[in-house]
mmCIF file of C-alpha atoms in Angstrom:
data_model
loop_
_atom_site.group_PDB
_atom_site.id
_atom_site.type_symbol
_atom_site.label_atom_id
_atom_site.label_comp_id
_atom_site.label_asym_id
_atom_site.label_seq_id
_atom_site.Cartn_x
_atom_site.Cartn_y
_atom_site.Cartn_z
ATOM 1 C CA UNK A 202 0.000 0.000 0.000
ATOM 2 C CA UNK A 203 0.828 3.521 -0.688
ATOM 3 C CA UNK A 204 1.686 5.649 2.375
ATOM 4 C CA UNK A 205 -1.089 7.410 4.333
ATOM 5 C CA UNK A 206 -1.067 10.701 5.990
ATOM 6 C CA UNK A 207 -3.446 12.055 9.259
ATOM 7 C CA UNK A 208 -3.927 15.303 9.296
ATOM 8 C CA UNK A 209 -5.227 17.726 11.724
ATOM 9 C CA UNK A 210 -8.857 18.127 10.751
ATOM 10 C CA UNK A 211 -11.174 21.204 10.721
ATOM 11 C CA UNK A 212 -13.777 21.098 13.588
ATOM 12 C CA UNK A 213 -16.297 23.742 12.326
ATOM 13 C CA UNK A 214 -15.889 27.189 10.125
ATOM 14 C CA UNK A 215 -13.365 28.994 12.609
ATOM 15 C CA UNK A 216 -10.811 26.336 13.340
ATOM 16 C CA UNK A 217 -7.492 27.294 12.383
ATOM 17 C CA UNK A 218 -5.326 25.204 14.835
ATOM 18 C CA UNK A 219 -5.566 22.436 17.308
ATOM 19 C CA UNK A 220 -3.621 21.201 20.143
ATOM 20 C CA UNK A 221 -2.424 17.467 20.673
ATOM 21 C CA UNK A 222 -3.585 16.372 24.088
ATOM 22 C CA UNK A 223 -2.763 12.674 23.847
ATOM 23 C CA UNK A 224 -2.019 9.741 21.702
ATOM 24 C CA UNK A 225 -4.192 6.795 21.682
ATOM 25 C CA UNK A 226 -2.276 4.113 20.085
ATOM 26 C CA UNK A 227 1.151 3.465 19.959
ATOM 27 C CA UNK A 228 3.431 3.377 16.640
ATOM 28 C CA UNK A 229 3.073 0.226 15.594
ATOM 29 C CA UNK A 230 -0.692 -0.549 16.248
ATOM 30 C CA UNK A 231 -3.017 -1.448 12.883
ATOM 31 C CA UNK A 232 -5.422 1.208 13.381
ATOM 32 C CA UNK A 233 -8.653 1.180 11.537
ATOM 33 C CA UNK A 234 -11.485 3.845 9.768
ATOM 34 C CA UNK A 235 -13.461 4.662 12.778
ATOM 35 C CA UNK A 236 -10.966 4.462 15.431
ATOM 36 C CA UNK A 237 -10.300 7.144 17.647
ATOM 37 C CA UNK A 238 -6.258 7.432 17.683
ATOM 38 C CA UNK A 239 -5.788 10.593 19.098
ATOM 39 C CA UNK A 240 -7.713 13.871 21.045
ATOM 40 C CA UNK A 241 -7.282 17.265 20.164
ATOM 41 C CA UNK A 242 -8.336 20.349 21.668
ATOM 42 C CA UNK A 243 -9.752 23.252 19.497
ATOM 43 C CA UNK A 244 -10.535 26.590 20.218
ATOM 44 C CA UNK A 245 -14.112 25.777 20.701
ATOM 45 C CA UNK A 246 -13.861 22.089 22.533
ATOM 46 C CA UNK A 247 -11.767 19.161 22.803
ATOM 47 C CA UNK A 248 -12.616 16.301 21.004
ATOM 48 C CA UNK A 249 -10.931 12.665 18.886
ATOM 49 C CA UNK A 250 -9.927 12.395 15.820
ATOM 50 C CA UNK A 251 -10.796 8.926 14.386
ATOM 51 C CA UNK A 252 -8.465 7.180 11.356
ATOM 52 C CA UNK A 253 -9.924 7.771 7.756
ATOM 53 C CA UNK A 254 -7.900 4.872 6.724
ATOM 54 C CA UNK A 255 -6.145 1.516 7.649
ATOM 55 C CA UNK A 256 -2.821 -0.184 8.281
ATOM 56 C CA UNK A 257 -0.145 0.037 10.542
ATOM 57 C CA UNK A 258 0.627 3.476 12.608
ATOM 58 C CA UNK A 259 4.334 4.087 11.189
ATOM 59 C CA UNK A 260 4.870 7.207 12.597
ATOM 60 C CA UNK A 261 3.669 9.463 15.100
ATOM 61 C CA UNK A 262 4.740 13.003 13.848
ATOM 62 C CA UNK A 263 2.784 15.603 16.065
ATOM 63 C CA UNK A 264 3.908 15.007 19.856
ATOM 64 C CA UNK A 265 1.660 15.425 22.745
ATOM 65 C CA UNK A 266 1.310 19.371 23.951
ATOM 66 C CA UNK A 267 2.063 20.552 20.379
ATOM 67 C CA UNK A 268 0.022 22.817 18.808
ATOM 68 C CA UNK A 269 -0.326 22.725 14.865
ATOM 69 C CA UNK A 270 -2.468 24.251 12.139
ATOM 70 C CA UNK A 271 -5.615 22.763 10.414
ATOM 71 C CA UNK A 272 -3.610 19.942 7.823
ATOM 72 C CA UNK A 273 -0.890 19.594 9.371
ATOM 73 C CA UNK A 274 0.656 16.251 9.251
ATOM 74 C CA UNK A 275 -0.061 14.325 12.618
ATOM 75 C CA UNK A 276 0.781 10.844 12.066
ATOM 76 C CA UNK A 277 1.652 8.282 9.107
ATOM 77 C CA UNK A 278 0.448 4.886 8.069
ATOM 78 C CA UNK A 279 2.005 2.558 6.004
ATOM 79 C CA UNK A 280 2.651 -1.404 5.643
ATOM 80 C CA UNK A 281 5.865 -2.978 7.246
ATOM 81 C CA UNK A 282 7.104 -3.378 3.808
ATOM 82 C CA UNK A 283 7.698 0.622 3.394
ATOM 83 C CA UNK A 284 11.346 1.382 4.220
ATOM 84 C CA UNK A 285 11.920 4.426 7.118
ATOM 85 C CA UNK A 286 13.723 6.228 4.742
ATOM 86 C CA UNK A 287 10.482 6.361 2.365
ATOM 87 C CA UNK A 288 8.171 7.709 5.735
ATOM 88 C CA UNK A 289 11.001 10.304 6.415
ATOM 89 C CA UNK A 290 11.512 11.684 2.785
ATOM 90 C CA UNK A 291 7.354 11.658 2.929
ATOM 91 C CA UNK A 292 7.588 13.588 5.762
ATOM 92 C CA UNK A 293 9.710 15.894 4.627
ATOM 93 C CA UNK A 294 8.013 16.629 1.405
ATOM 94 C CA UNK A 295 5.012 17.152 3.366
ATOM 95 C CA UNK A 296 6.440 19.802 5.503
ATOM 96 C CA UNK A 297 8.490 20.924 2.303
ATOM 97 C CA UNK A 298 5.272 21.713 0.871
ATOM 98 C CA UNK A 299 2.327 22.458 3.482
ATOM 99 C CA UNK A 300 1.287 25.914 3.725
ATOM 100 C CA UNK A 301 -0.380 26.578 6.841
ATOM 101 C CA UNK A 302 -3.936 28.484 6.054
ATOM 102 C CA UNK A 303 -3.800 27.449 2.954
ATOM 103 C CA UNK A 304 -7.660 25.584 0.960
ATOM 104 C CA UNK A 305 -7.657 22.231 2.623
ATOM 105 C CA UNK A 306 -9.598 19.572 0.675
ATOM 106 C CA UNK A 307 -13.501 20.188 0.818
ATOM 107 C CA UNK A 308 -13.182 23.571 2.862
ATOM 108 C CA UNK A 309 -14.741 25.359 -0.423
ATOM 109 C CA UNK A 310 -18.070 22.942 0.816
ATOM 110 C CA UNK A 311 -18.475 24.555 4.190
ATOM 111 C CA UNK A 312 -18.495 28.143 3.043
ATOM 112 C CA UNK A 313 -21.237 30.147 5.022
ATOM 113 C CA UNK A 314 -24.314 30.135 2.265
ATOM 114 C CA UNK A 315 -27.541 32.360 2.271
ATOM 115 C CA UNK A 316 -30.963 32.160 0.769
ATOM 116 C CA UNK A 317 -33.944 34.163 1.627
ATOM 117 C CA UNK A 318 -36.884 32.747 3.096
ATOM 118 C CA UNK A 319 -40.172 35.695 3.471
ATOM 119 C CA UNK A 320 -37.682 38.763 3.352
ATOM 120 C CA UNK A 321 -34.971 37.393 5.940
ATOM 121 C CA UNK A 322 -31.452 35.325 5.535
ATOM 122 C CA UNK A 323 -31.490 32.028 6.331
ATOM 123 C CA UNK A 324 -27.737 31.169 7.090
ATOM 124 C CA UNK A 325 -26.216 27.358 6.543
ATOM 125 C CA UNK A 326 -23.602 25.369 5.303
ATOM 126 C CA UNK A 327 -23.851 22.280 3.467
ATOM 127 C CA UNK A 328 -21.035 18.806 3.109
ATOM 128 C CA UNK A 329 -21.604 16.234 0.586
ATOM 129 C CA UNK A 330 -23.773 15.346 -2.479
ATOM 130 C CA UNK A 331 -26.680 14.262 -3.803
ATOM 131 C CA UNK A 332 -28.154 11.080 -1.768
ATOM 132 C CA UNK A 333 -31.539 11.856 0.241
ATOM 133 C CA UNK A 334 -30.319 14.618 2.171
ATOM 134 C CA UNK A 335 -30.205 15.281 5.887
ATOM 135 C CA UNK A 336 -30.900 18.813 7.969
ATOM 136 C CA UNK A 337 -29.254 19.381 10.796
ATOM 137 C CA UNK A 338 -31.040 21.603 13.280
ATOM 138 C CA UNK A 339 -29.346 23.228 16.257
ATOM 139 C CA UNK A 340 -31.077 24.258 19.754
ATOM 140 C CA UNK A 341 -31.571 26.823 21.391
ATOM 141 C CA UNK A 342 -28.749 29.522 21.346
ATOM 142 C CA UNK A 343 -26.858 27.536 19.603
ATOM 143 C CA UNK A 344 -25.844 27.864 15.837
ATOM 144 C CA UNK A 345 -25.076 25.134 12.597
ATOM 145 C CA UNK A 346 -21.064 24.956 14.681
ATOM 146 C CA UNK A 347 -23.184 22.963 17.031
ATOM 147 C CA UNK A 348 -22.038 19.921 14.452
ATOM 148 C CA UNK A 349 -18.969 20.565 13.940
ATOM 149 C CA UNK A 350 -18.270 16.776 15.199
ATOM 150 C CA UNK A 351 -21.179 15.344 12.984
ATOM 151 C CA UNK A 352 -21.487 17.249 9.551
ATOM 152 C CA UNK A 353 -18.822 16.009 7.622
ATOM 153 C CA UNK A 354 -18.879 12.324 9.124
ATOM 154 C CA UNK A 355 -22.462 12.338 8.081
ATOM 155 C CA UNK A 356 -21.917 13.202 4.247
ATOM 156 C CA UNK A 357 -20.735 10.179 2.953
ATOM 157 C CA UNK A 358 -23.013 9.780 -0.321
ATOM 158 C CA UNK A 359 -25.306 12.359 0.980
ATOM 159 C CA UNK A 360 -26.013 16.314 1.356
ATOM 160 C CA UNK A 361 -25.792 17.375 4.952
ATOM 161 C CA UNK A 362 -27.062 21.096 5.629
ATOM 162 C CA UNK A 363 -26.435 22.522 9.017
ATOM 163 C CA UNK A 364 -28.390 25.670 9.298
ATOM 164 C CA UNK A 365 -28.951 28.656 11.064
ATOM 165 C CA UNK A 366 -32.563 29.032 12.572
ATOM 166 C CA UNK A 367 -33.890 32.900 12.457
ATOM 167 C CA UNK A 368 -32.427 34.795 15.455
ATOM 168 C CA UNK A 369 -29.207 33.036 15.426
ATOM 169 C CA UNK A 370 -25.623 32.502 13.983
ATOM 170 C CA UNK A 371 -25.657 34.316 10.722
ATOM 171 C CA UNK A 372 -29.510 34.086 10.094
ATOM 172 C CA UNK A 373 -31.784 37.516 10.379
ATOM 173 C CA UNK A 374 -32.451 38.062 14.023
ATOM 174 C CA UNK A 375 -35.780 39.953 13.575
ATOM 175 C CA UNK A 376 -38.233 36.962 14.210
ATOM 176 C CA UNK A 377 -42.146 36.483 12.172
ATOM 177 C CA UNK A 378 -43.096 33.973 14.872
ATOM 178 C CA UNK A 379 -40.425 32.934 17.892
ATOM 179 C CA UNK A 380 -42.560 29.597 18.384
ATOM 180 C CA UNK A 381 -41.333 26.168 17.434
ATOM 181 C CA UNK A 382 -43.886 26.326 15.056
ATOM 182 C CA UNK A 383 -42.969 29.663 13.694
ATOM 183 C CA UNK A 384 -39.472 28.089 13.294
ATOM 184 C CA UNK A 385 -40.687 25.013 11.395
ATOM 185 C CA UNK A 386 -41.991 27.545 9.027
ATOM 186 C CA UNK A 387 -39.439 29.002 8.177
ATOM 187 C CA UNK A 388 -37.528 25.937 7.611
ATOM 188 C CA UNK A 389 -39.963 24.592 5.545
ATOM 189 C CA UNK A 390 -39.465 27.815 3.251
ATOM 190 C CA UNK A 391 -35.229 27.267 3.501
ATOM 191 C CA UNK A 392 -36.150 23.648 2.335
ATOM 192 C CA UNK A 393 -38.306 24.626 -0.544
ATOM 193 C CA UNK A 394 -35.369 27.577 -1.265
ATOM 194 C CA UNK A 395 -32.667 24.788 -1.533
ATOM 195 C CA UNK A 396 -35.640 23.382 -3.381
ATOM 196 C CA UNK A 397 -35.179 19.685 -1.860
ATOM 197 C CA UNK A 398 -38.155 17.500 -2.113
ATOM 198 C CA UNK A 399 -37.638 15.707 0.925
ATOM 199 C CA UNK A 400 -35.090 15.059 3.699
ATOM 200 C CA UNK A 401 -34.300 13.805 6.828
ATOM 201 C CA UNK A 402 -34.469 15.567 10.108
ATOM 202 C CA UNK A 403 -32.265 15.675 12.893
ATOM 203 C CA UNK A 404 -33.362 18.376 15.842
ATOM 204 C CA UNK A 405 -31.184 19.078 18.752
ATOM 205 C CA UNK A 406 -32.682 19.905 21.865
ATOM 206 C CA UNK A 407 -35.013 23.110 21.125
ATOM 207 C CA UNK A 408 -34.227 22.005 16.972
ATOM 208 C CA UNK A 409 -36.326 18.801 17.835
ATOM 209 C CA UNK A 410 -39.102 20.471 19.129
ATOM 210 C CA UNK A 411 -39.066 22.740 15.585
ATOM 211 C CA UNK A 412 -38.280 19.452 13.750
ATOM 212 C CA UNK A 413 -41.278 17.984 15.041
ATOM 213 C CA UNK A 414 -43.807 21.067 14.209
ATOM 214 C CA UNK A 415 -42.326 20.861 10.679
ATOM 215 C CA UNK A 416 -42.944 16.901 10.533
ATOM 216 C CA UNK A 417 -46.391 17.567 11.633
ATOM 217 C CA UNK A 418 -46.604 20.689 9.210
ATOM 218 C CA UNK A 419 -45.300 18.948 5.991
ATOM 219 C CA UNK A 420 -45.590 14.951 7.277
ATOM 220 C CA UNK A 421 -44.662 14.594 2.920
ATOM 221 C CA UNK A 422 -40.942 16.233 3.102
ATOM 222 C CA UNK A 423 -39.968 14.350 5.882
ATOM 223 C CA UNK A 424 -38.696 11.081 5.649
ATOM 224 C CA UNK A 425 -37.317 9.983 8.904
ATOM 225 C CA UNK A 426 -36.815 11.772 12.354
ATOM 226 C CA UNK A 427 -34.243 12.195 14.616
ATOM 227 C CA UNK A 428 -34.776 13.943 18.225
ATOM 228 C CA UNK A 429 -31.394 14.562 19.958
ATOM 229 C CA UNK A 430 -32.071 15.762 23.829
ATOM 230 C CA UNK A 431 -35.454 17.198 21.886
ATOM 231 C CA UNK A 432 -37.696 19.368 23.741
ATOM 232 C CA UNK A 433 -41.216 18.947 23.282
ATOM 233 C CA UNK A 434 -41.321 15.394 24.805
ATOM 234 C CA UNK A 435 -41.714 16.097 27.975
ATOM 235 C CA UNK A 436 -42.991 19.212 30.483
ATOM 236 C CA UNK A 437 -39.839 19.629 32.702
ATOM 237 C CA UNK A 438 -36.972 21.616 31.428
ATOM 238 C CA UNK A 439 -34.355 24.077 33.257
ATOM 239 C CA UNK A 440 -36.392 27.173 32.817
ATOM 240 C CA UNK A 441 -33.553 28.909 34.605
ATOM 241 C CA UNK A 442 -30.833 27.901 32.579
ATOM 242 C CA UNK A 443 -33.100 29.331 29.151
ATOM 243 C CA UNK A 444 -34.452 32.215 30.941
ATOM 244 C CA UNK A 445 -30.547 32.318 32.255
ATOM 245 C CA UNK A 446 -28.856 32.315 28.676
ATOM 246 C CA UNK A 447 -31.578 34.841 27.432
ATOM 247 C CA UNK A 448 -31.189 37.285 29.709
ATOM 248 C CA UNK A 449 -27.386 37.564 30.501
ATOM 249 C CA UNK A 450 -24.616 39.605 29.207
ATOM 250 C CA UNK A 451 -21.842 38.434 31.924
ATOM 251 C CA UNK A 452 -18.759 35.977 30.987
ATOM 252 C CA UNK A 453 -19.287 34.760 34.285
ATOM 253 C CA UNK A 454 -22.672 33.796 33.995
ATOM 254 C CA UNK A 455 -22.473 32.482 30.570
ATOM 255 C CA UNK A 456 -19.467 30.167 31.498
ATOM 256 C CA UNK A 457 -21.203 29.141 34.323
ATOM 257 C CA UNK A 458 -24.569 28.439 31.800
ATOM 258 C CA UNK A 459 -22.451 26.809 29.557
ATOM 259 C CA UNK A 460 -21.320 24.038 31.876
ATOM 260 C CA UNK A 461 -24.759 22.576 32.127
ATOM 261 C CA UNK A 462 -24.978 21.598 28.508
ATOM 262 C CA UNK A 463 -21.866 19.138 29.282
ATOM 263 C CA UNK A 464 -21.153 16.234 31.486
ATOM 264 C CA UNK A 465 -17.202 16.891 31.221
ATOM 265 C CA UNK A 466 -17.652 20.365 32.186
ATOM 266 C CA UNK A 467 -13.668 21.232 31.241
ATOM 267 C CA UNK A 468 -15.119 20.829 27.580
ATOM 268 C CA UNK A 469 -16.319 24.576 28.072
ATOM 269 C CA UNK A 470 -13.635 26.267 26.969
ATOM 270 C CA UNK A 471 -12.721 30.082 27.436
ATOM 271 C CA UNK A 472 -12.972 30.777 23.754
ATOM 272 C CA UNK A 473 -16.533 28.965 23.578
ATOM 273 C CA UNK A 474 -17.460 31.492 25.966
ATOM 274 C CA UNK A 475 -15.824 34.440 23.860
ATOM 275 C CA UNK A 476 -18.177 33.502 21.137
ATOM 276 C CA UNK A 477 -21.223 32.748 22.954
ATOM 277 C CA UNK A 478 -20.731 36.601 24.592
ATOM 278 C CA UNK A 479 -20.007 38.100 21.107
ATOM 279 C CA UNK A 480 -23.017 36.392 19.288
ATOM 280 C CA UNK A 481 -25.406 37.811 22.635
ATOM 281 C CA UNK A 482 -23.916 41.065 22.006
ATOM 282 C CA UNK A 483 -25.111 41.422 18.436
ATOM 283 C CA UNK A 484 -28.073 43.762 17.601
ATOM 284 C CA UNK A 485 -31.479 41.693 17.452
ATOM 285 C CA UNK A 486 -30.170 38.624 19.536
ATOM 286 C CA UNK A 487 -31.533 39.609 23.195
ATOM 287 C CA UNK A 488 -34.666 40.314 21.821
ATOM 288 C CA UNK A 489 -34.787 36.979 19.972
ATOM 289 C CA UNK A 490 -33.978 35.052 22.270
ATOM 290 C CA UNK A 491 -36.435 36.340 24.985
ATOM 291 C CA UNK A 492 -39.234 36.013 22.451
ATOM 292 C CA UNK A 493 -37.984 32.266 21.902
ATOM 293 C CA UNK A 494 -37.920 31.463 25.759
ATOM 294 C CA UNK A 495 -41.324 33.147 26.258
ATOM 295 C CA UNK A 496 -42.599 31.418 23.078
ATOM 296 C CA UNK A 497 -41.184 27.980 24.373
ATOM 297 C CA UNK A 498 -41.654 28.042 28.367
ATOM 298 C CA UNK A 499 -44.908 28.468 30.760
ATOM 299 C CA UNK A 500 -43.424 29.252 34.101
ATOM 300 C CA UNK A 501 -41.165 26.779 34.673
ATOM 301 C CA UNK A 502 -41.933 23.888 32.169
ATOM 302 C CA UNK A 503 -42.013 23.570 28.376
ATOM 303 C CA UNK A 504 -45.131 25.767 27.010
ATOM 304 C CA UNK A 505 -46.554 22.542 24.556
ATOM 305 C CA UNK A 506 -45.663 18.565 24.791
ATOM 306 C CA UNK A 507 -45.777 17.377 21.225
ATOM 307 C CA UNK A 508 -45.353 13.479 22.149
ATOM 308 C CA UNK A 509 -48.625 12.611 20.817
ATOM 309 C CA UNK A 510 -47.990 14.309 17.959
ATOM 310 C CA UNK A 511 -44.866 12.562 17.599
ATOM 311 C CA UNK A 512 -45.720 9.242 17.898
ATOM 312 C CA UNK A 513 -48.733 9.480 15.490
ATOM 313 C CA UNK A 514 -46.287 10.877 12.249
ATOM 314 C CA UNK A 515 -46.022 7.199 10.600
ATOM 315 C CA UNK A 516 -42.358 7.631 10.212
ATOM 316 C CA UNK A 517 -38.977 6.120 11.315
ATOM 317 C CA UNK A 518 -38.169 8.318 14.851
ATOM 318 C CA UNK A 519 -34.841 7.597 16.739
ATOM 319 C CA UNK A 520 -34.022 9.267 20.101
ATOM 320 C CA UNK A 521 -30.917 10.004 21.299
ATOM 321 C CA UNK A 522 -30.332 11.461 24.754
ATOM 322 C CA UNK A 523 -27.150 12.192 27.279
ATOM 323 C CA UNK A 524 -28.224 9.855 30.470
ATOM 324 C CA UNK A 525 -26.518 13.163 32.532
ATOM 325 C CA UNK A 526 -29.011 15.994 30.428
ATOM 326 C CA UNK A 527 -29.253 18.880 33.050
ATOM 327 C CA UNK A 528 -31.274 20.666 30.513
ATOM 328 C CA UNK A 529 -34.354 18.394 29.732
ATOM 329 C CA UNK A 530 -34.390 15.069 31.672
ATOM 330 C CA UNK A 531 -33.439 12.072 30.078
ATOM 331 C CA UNK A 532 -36.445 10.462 31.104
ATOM 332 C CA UNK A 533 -38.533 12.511 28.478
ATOM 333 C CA UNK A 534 -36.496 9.849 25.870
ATOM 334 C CA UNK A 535 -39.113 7.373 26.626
ATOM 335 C CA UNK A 536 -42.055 9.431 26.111
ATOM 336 C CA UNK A 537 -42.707 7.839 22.453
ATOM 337 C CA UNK A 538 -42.952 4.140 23.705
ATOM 338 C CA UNK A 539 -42.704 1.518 20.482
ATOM 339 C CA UNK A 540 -42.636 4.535 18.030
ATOM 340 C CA UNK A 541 -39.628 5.191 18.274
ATOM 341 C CA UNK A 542 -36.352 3.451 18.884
ATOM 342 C CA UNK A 543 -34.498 5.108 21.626
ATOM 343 C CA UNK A 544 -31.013 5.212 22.662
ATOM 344 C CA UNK A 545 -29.848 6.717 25.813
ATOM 345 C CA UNK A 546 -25.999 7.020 26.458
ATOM 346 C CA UNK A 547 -24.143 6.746 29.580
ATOM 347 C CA UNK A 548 -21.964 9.897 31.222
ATOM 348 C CA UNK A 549 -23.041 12.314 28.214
ATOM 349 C CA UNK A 550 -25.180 15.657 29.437
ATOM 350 C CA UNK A 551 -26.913 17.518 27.007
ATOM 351 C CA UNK A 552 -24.994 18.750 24.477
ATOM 352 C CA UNK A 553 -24.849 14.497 23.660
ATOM 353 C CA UNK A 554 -23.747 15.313 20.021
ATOM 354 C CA UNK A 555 -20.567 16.631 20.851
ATOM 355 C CA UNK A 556 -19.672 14.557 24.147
ATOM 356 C CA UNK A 557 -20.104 11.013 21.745
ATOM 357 C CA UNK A 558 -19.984 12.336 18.146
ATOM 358 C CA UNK A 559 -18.759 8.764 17.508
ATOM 359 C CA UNK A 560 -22.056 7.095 18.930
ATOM 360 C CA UNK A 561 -24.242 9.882 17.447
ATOM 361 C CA UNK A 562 -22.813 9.908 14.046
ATOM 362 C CA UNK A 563 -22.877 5.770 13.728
ATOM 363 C CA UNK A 564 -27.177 5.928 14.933
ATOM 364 C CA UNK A 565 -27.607 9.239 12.659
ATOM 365 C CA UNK A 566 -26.078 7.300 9.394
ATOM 366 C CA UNK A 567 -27.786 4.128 10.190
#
C-alpha cells in the first residue's frame, strides 16, 4: 500500500489550529477507519480524531502538547514493507510543501451560504452530495457549529445542511413567529429555497421540538426523524438555565450556563465562551432570544408537549439522549414508547452530540 497521511482536521468554520492532548495508540498498532487514535483540543472544545484509513501506525509526527495548524501532518500509516527512509523523505516533502492556512480539501463545501426565506437570511452550510439529504437543526442559542463533530462524518453519499434558525448565527435576528412552530416555518421555506423534495431531520434539543412542528406541518418532506435531547417530549426543562442564557450579558454567567450543557464540564472552553458573549452582544439577539424562551416556556416547564404528535407521524423516529441531560431530563427519551427506537448514552449531558460524536454519528447514518 501507498503511504497514508493524518492530518489535523477542521472542527467547524473557525478552526485554524488544534492542540495534541494525547495519543491513543502506539506506533506500531493497525489502526482502523473509525478508530479514535488521538484527542485534540480546538478553540471551541476538545474532542478525537478517528483514522480515515487503515494499516499500521508508522509514525507518530505531532507530539503530545504541540500545537499545529488545520492539515498539518499528525501521524503516518504505512505497511511494514515501506522502508523508514520512504516515511522520512514523505515527511519531509510534506512539511516541504504544506502551507499553513492554505484551501484544505472540501473547505470550499463549508463556506457560510444564504438564501432568503419571506424577506430574511437564512444562514447554513452544506457537506456532501446528492443522496436523500439530511438537515441538521441546532437548539436553542446555539448555531449550525453545534455539528462541527457530525457534519462532515455524516456526508458520505449524501447532502448534509447545518443551518442557522432565524435569530441566530448568521440568520436575520428579527423573528415572524419565535414559536417552534414559527421556526418550522421558516424551515420549511429554507427547504423549498434549496428546493429539496424531501429530507431527513435531525433536531437538537429546542431544533427537535421545531423538527417535530415541521414533521407535523409537511408529514410529505420528511422522511425519517431524529430527536437529539429534543424538547417537546416532555414538560420539565431548566427554565432557569433558558431564561438564564436569554437574559445575561456576563462571561461569568455564561461560562457558568455553559457548563450545564456538558457532562465533562472542562469541555467549556474560554474561547466557547468568547463567542457565545459576542453572538449575545449582536443587535437583534436579546430580543430573539427572549421572544424564543417566552414562546417555548410556561413558568417553569415547556409551554406545549408534542409526544402525541410525535408518535402518530407514521415515520422512522430515533431518540438520542445524554443519560446526565441537566437541561431536559433524560427520562422525556421514553415518552414515544414503540414509536420510536431510543437510545440513551451513559456519562453524556446535554450537548450528547458533541460529548459522543462517535455514537451519534454511527445511529444518525444508520
Amino acid at each position: 500500500m501507498s503511504i497514508q497521511k493524518i492530518t489535523m482536521p477542521k472542527w467547524g468554520l473557525s478552526m485554524q489550529e488544534g492542540r495534541v492532548n494525547a495519543w491513543l495508540v502506539e506506533e506500531g498498532a493497525v489502526i482502523r477507519p473509525g478508530q479514535e487514535i488521538l484527542e485534540v483540543e480546538s478553540d471551541k472544545i476538545s474532542g478525537v480524531v478517528e483514522a480515515t484509513v487503515e494499516g499500521p501506525l508508522r509514525r507518530r509526527v505531532a507530539q503530545e502538547d504541540e500545537t499545529l495548524p488545520v492539515g498539518a501532518l499528525l501521524g503516518v500509516v504505512a505497511d511494514s514493507e515501506v522502508a523508514d527512509a520512504e516515511i522520512d523523505a514523505f515527511i519531509a516533502d510534506f512539511a516541504a510543501a504544506f502551507v499553513p492556512g492554505g484551501e484544505e480539501e472540501g473547505e470550499a463545501e463549508v463556506a457560510v451560504r444564504t438564501v432568503e426565506v419571506d424577506g430574511r437570511a437564512i444562514a447554513y452550510v452544506q457537506r456532501g452530495e446528492g443522496g436523500e439529504p439530511l438537515l441538521l437543526i441546532h437548539g436553542f442559542g446555539g448555531d449550525k457549529n453545534n455539528w462541527l463533530f457530525n457534519h462532515e462524518a455524516l456526508a458520505a453519499g449524501r447532502a448534509v445542511y447545518a443551518l442557522d434558525l432565524p435569530g441566530h448565527g448568521d440568520s436575520a435576528k428579527d423573528l415572524a413567529d419565535a414559536s417552534p412552530a414559527g421556526m418550522a416555518a421558516a424551515v420549511l421555506g429554507f427547504i423549498d429555497a434549496l428546493g429539496l423534495e424531501a429530507v431527513h431531520l435531525a433536531g437538537h434539543s429546542f431544533g427537535g421540538a421545531v423538527a417535530i412542528e415541521l414533521a407535523g406541518l409537511a408529514p410529505k418532506r420528511v422522511r425519517s426523524l431524529a430527536l437529539i435531547a429534543g424538547a417537546g417530549l416532555g414538560a420539565e426543562i431548566d427554565a432557569e438555565y433558558v431564561r438564564g442564557f436569554a437574559a445575561t450579558n456576563s462571561r461569568n454567567e455564561l461560562k457558568k450556563l455553559a457548563q450545564r450543557l456538558f457532562a465533562d464540564e472542562g469541555l467549556v472552553t474560554r474561547q466557547l465562551v468568547d463567542d457565545l458573549l459576542k453572538f449575545k452582544r449582536l443587535d437583534g439577539v436579546a430580543d430573539a432570544l427572549a421572544a424564543i424562551a417566552d414562546a417555548l416556556l410556561d413558568g417553569e416547564r415547556q409551554r406545549r408537549v408534542l409526544a402525541a404528535e410525535v408518535a402518530g407521524l407514521g415515520i422512522p423516529i430515533r431518540v438520542i439522549w445524554g443519560a446526565e441531560d441537566r437541561i431536559i431530563p433524560a427520562t422525556h427519551a421514553q415518552a414515544l414508547g414503540e414509536a420510536a427506537e431510543v437510545h440513551v448514552l451513559p456519562g453524556k449531558g446535554h450537548m450528547v452530540m458533541m460529548e459522543a460524536a462517535k455514537e451519534v454519528n454511527r445511529l444518525l447514518g444508520a
